[in-house]
C-alpha positions as a Python dict, from the first residue, in 0.01 Angstrom:
ca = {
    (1, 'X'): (0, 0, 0),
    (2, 'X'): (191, 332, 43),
    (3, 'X'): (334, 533, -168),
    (4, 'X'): (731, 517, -178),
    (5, 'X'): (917, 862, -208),
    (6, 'X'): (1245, 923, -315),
    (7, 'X'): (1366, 1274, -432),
    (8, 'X'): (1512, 1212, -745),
    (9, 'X'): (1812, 1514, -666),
    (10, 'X'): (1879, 1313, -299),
    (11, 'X'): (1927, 1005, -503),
    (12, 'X'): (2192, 1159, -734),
    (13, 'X'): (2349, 1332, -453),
    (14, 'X'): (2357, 953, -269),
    (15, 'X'): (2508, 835, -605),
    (16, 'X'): (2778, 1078, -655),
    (17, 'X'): (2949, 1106, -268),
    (18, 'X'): (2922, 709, -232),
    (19, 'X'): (3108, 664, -598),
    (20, 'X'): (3354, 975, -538),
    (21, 'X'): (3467, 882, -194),
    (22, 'X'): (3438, 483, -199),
    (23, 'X'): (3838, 436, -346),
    (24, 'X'): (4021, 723, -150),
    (25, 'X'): (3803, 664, 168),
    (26, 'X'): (3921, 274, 127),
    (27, 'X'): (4267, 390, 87),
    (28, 'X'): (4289, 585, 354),
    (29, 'X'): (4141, 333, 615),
    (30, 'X'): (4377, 79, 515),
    (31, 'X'): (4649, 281, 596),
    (32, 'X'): (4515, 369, 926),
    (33, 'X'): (4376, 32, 1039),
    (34, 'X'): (4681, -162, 984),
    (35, 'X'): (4761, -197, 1270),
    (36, 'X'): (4464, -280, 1435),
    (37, 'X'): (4349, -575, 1235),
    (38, 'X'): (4407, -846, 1475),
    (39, 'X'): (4155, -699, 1660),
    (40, 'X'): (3878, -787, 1407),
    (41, 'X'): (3977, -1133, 1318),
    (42, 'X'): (3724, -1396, 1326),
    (43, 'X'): (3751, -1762, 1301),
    (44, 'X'): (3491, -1753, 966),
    (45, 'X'): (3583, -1531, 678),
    (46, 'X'): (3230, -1435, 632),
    (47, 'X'): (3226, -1308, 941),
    (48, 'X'): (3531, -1093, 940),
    (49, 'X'): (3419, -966, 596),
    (50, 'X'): (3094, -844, 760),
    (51, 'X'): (3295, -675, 1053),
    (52, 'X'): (3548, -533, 832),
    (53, 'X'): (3263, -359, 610),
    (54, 'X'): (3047, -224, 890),
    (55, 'X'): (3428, -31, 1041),
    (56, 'X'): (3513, 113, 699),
    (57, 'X'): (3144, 229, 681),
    (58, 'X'): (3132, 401, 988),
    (59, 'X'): (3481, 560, 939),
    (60, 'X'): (3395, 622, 578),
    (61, 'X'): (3014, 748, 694),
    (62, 'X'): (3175, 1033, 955),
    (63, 'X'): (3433, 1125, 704),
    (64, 'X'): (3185, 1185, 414),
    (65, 'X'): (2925, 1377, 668),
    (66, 'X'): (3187, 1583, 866),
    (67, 'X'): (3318, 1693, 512),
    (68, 'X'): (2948, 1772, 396),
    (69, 'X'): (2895, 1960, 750),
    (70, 'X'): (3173, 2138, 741),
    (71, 'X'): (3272, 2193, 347),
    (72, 'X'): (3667, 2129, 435),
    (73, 'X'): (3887, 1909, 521),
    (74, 'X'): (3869, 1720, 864),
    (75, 'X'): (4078, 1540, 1092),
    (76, 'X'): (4084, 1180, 997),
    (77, 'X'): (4257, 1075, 1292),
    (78, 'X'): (3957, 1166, 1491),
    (79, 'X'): (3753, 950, 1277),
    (80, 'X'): (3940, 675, 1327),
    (81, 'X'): (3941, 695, 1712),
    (82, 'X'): (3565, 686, 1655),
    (83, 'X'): (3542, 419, 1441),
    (84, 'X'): (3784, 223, 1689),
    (85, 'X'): (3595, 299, 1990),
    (86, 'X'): (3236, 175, 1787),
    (87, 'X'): (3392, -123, 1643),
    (88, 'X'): (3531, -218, 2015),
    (89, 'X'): (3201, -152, 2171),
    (90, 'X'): (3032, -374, 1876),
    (91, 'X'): (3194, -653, 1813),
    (92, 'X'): (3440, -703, 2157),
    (93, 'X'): (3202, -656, 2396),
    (94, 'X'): (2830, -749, 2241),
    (95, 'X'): (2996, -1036, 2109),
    (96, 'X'): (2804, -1327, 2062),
    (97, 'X'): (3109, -1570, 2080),
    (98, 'X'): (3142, -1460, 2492),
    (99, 'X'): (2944, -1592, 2754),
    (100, 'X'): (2690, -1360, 2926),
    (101, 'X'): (2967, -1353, 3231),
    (102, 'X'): (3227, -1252, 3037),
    (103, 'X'): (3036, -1013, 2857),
    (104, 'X'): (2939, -840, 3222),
    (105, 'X'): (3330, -829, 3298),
    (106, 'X'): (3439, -698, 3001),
    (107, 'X'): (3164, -398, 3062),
    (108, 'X'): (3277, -339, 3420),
    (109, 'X'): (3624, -247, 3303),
    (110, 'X'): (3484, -41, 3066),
    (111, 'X'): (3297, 166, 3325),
    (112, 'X'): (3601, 161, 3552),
    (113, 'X'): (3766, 298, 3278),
    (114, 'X'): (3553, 562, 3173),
    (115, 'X'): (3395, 704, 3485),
    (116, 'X'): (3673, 623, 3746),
    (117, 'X'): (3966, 642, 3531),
    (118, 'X'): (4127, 334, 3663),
    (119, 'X'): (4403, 151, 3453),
    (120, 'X'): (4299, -245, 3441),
    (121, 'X'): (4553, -453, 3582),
    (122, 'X'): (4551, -698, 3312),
    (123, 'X'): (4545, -522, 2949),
    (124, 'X'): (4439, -689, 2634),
    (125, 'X'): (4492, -476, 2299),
    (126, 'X'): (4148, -370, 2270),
    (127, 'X'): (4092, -253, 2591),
    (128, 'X'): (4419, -94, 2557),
    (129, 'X'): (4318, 95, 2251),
    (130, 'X'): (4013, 222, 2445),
    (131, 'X'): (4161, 312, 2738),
    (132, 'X'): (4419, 520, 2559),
    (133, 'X'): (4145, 687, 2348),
    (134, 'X'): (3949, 787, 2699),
    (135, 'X'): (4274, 935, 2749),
    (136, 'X'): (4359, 1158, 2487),
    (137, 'X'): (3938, 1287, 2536),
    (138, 'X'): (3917, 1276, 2887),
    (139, 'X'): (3966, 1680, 2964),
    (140, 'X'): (3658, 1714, 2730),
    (141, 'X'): (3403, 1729, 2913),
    (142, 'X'): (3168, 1715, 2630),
    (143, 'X'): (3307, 1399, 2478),
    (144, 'X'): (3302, 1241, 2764),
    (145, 'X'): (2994, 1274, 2853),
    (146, 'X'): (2850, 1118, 2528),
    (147, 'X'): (3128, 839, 2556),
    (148, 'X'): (2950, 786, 2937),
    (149, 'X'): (2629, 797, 2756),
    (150, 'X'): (2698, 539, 2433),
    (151, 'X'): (2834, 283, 2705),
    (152, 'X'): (2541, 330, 2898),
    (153, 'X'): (2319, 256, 2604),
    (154, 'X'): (2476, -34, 2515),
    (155, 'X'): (2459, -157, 2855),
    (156, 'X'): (2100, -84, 2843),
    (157, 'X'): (2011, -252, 2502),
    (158, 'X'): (2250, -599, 2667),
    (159, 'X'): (2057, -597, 2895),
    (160, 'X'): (1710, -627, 2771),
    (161, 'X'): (1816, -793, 2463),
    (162, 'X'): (1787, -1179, 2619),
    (163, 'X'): (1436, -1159, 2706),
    (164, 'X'): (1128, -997, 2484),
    (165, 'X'): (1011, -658, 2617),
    (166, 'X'): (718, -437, 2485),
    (167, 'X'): (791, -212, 2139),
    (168, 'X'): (833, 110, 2381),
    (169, 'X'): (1099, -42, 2554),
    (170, 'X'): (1288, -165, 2213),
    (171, 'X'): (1257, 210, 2116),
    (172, 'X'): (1445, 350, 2388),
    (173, 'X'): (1720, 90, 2348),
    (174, 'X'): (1756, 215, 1984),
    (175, 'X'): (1744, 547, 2125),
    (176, 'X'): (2024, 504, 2406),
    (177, 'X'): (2217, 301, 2128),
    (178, 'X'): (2225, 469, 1793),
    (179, 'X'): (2168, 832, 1848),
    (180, 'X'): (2435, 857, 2159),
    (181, 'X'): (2725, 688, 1898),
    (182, 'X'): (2633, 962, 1615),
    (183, 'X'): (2635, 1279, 1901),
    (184, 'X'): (2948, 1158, 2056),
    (185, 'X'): (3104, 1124, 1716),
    (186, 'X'): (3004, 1527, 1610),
    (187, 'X'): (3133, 1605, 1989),
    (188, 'X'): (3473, 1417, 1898),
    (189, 'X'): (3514, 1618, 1585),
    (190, 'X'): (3399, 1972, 1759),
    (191, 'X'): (3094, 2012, 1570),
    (192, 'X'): (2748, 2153, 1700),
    (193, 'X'): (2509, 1861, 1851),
    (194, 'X'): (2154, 1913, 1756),
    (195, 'X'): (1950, 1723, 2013),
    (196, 'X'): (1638, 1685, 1796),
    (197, 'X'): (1802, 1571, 1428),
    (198, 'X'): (2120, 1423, 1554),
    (199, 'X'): (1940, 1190, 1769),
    (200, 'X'): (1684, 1089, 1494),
    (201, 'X'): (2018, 1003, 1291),
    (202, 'X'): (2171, 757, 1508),
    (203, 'X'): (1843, 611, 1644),
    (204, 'X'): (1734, 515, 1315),
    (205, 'X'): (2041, 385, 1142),
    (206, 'X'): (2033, 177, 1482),
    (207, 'X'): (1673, 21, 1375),
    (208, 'X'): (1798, -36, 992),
    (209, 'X'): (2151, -231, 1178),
    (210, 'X'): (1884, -405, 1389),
    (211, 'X'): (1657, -511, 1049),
    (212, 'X'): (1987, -582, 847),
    (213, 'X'): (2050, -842, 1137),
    (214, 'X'): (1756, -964, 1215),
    (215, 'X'): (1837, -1347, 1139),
    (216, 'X'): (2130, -1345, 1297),
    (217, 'X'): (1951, -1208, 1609),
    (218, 'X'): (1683, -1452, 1620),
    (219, 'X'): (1946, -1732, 1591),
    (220, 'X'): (2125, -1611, 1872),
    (221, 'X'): (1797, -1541, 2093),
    (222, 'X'): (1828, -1190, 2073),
    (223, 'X'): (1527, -969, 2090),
    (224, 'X'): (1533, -642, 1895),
    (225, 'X'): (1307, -369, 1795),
    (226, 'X'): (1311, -551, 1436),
    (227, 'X'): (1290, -941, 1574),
    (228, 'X'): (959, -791, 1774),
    (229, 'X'): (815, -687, 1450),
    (230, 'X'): (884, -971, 1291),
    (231, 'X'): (738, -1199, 1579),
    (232, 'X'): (429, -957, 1549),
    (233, 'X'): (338, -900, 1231),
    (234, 'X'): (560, -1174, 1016),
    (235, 'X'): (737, -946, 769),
    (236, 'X'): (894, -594, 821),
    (237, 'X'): (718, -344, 611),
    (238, 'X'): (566, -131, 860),
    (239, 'X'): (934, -82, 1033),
    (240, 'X'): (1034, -3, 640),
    (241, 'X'): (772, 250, 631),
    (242, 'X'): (802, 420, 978),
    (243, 'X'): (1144, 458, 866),
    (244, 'X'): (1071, 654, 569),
    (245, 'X'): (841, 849, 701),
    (246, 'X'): (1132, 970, 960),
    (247, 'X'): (1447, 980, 733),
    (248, 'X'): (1216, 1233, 493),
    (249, 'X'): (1163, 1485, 768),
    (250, 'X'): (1531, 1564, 743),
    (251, 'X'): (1600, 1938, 650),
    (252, 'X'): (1797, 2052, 421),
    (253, 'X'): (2157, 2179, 436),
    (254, 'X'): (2327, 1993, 706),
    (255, 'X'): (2079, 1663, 674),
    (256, 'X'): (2080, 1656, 305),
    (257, 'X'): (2333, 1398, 260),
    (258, 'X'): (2258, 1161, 543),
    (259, 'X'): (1888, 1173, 428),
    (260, 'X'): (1988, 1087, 102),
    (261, 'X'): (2261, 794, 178),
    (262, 'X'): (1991, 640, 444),
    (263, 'X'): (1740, 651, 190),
    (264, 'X'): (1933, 447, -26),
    (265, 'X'): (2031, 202, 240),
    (266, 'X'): (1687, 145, 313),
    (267, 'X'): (1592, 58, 8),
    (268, 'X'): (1886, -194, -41),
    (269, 'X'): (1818, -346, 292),
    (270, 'X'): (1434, -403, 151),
    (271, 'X'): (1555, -588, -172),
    (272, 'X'): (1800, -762, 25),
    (273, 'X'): (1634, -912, 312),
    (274, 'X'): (1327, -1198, 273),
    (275, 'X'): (1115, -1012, 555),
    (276, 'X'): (977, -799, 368),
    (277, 'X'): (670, -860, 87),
    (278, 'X'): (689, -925, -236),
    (279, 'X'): (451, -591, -311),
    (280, 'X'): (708, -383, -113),
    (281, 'X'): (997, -476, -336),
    (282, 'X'): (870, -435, -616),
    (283, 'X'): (759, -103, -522),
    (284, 'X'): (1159, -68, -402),
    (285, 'X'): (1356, -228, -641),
    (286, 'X'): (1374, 97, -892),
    (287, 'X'): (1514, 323, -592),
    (288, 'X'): (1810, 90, -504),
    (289, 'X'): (2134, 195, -615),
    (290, 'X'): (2248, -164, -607),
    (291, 'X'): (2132, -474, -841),
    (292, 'X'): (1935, -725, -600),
    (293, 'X'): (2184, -1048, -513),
    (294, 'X'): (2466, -851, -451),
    (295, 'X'): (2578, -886, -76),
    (296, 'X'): (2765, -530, -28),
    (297, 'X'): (2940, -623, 300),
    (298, 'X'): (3067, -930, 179),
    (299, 'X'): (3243, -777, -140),
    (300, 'X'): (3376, -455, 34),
    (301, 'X'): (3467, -655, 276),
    (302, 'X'): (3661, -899, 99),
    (303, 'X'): (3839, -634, -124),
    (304, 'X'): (3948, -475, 206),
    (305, 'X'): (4065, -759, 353),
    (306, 'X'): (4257, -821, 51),
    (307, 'X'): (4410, -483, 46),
    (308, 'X'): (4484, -492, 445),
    (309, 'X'): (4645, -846, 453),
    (310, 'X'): (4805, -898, 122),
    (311, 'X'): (5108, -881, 265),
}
């Protein structure tokens, strides 16, 4: 069994931005996301808990590592237009509540939208939202480019995702996925893209989504990088460790903070899930920031909930 390492100064530094920022950052998306809550409603609570969680994440994620970039304050407005454009991408088009037809017509306005410009004839609110977020980016040809390329790896990881392909090929869709999302949202807020680390940020938060959803994808036949090792080996501990191994090549300065909160994550997602041995928690369970049986989605996503719709 390997070793586990955890720098003890990234784990305080994890600690004190996800305690300092957790209220105001919960505030402040509540405000913004009022009035876009009917387009995250789902028929089970649970399930618009979990949806509800994974937005304020990513808009509270960007905030808290734009801020650390930069060391000043940043344009939340732009976060939220990223946020908006992930959460549409996630859960209105790879919906699993669509059929596969629907699925490939809701994508085709999305590319008629974003490389042709053309205005659908028929507008529902979230393609309305998107289509007036192309627009306020489209003269950047920077951001446009990455929004071109995080469409395109979606499309990419749809398609393969019915059908079990080789490890290589469950790489690249984590590549196309994740890392394309975390560049375009650094190109949204004007900040430097570094091809090598910025891409290693986004590809593997996409492989720790994939293992935090791993029985949900297996129910719904879909085949991801973490259902493959699973199928393979029957628990997840080499994906753990590969992980690792990857988040602690991070430098210093402008990594510090996302090597730190990814760390933690990864250990929470170990105690949390039942694919992964009994050795390997163990070994995990002092590095987790969170007590083991507490489901974080489901209570930040409740509270928020409760603070969007209590009126």
């Amino acid at each position: 069994m390997k070793a586990l390492k955890f720098n003890k100064l990234d784990r305080l530094l994890a600690m004190r931005y996800i305690k300092s920022h957790r209220e105001p950052a919960k505030k402040v998306f509540v405000r913004l996301f009022e009035p876009y809550c009917d387009l995250f409603k789902f028929p089970h609570e649970e399930d618009m808990y979990e949806a509800i969680a994974s937005l304020f994440i990513t808009f509270g994620t960007s905030m808290l590592l734009n801020r650390h970039i930069d060391q000043k304050d940043i344009d939340v407005a732009i976060n939220m237009d990223y946020m908006l454009m992930y959460g549409i991408v996630d859960h209105y088009i790879d919906c699993n509540d669509i059929s596969s037809e629907e699925k490939e017509n809701r994508m085709v306005i999305i590319k008629n939208i974003i490389y042709l410009d053309i205005k659908p004839d028929i507008m529902t609110k979230a393609i309305q939202v998107l289509y007036d977020i192309y627009q306020k980016y489209k003269h950047n040809d920077i951001v446009i480019s990455y929004i071109r390329k995080a469409f395109e790896g979606e499309y990419f990881a749809y398609r393969i995702q019915y059908s079990e392909h080789t490890y290589d090929m469950y790489k690249k869709a984590c590549g196309m996925k994740g890392s394309t999302m975390y560049c375009l949202h650094k190109a949204m807020n004007g900040l430097e893209i570094n091809e090598k680390w910025d891409y290693n940020v986004g590809y593997l938060g996409q492989i720790l989504d994939d293992i935090s959803d791993v029985d949900s994808d297996n129910k719904n036949g879909i085949h991801t990088m973490a259902t493959y090792i699973l199928k393979r080996d029957g628990y997840l501990d080499s994906l753990f460790y590969d992980v690792s191994e990857e988040i602690a090549k991070f430098p210093d300065d402008n990594y510090t903070l996302y090597r730190a909160v990814m760390t933690t994550l990864s250990y929470y997602i170990v105690n949390e899930s039942p694919h992964f041995t009994d050795e390997l928690k163990l070994k995990a369970l002092p590095y987790s920031l969170v007590k083991p049986g507490i489901k974080i989605n489901q209570l930040l996503g409740k509270s928020l909930c409760d603070m969007l719709y209590q009126n």
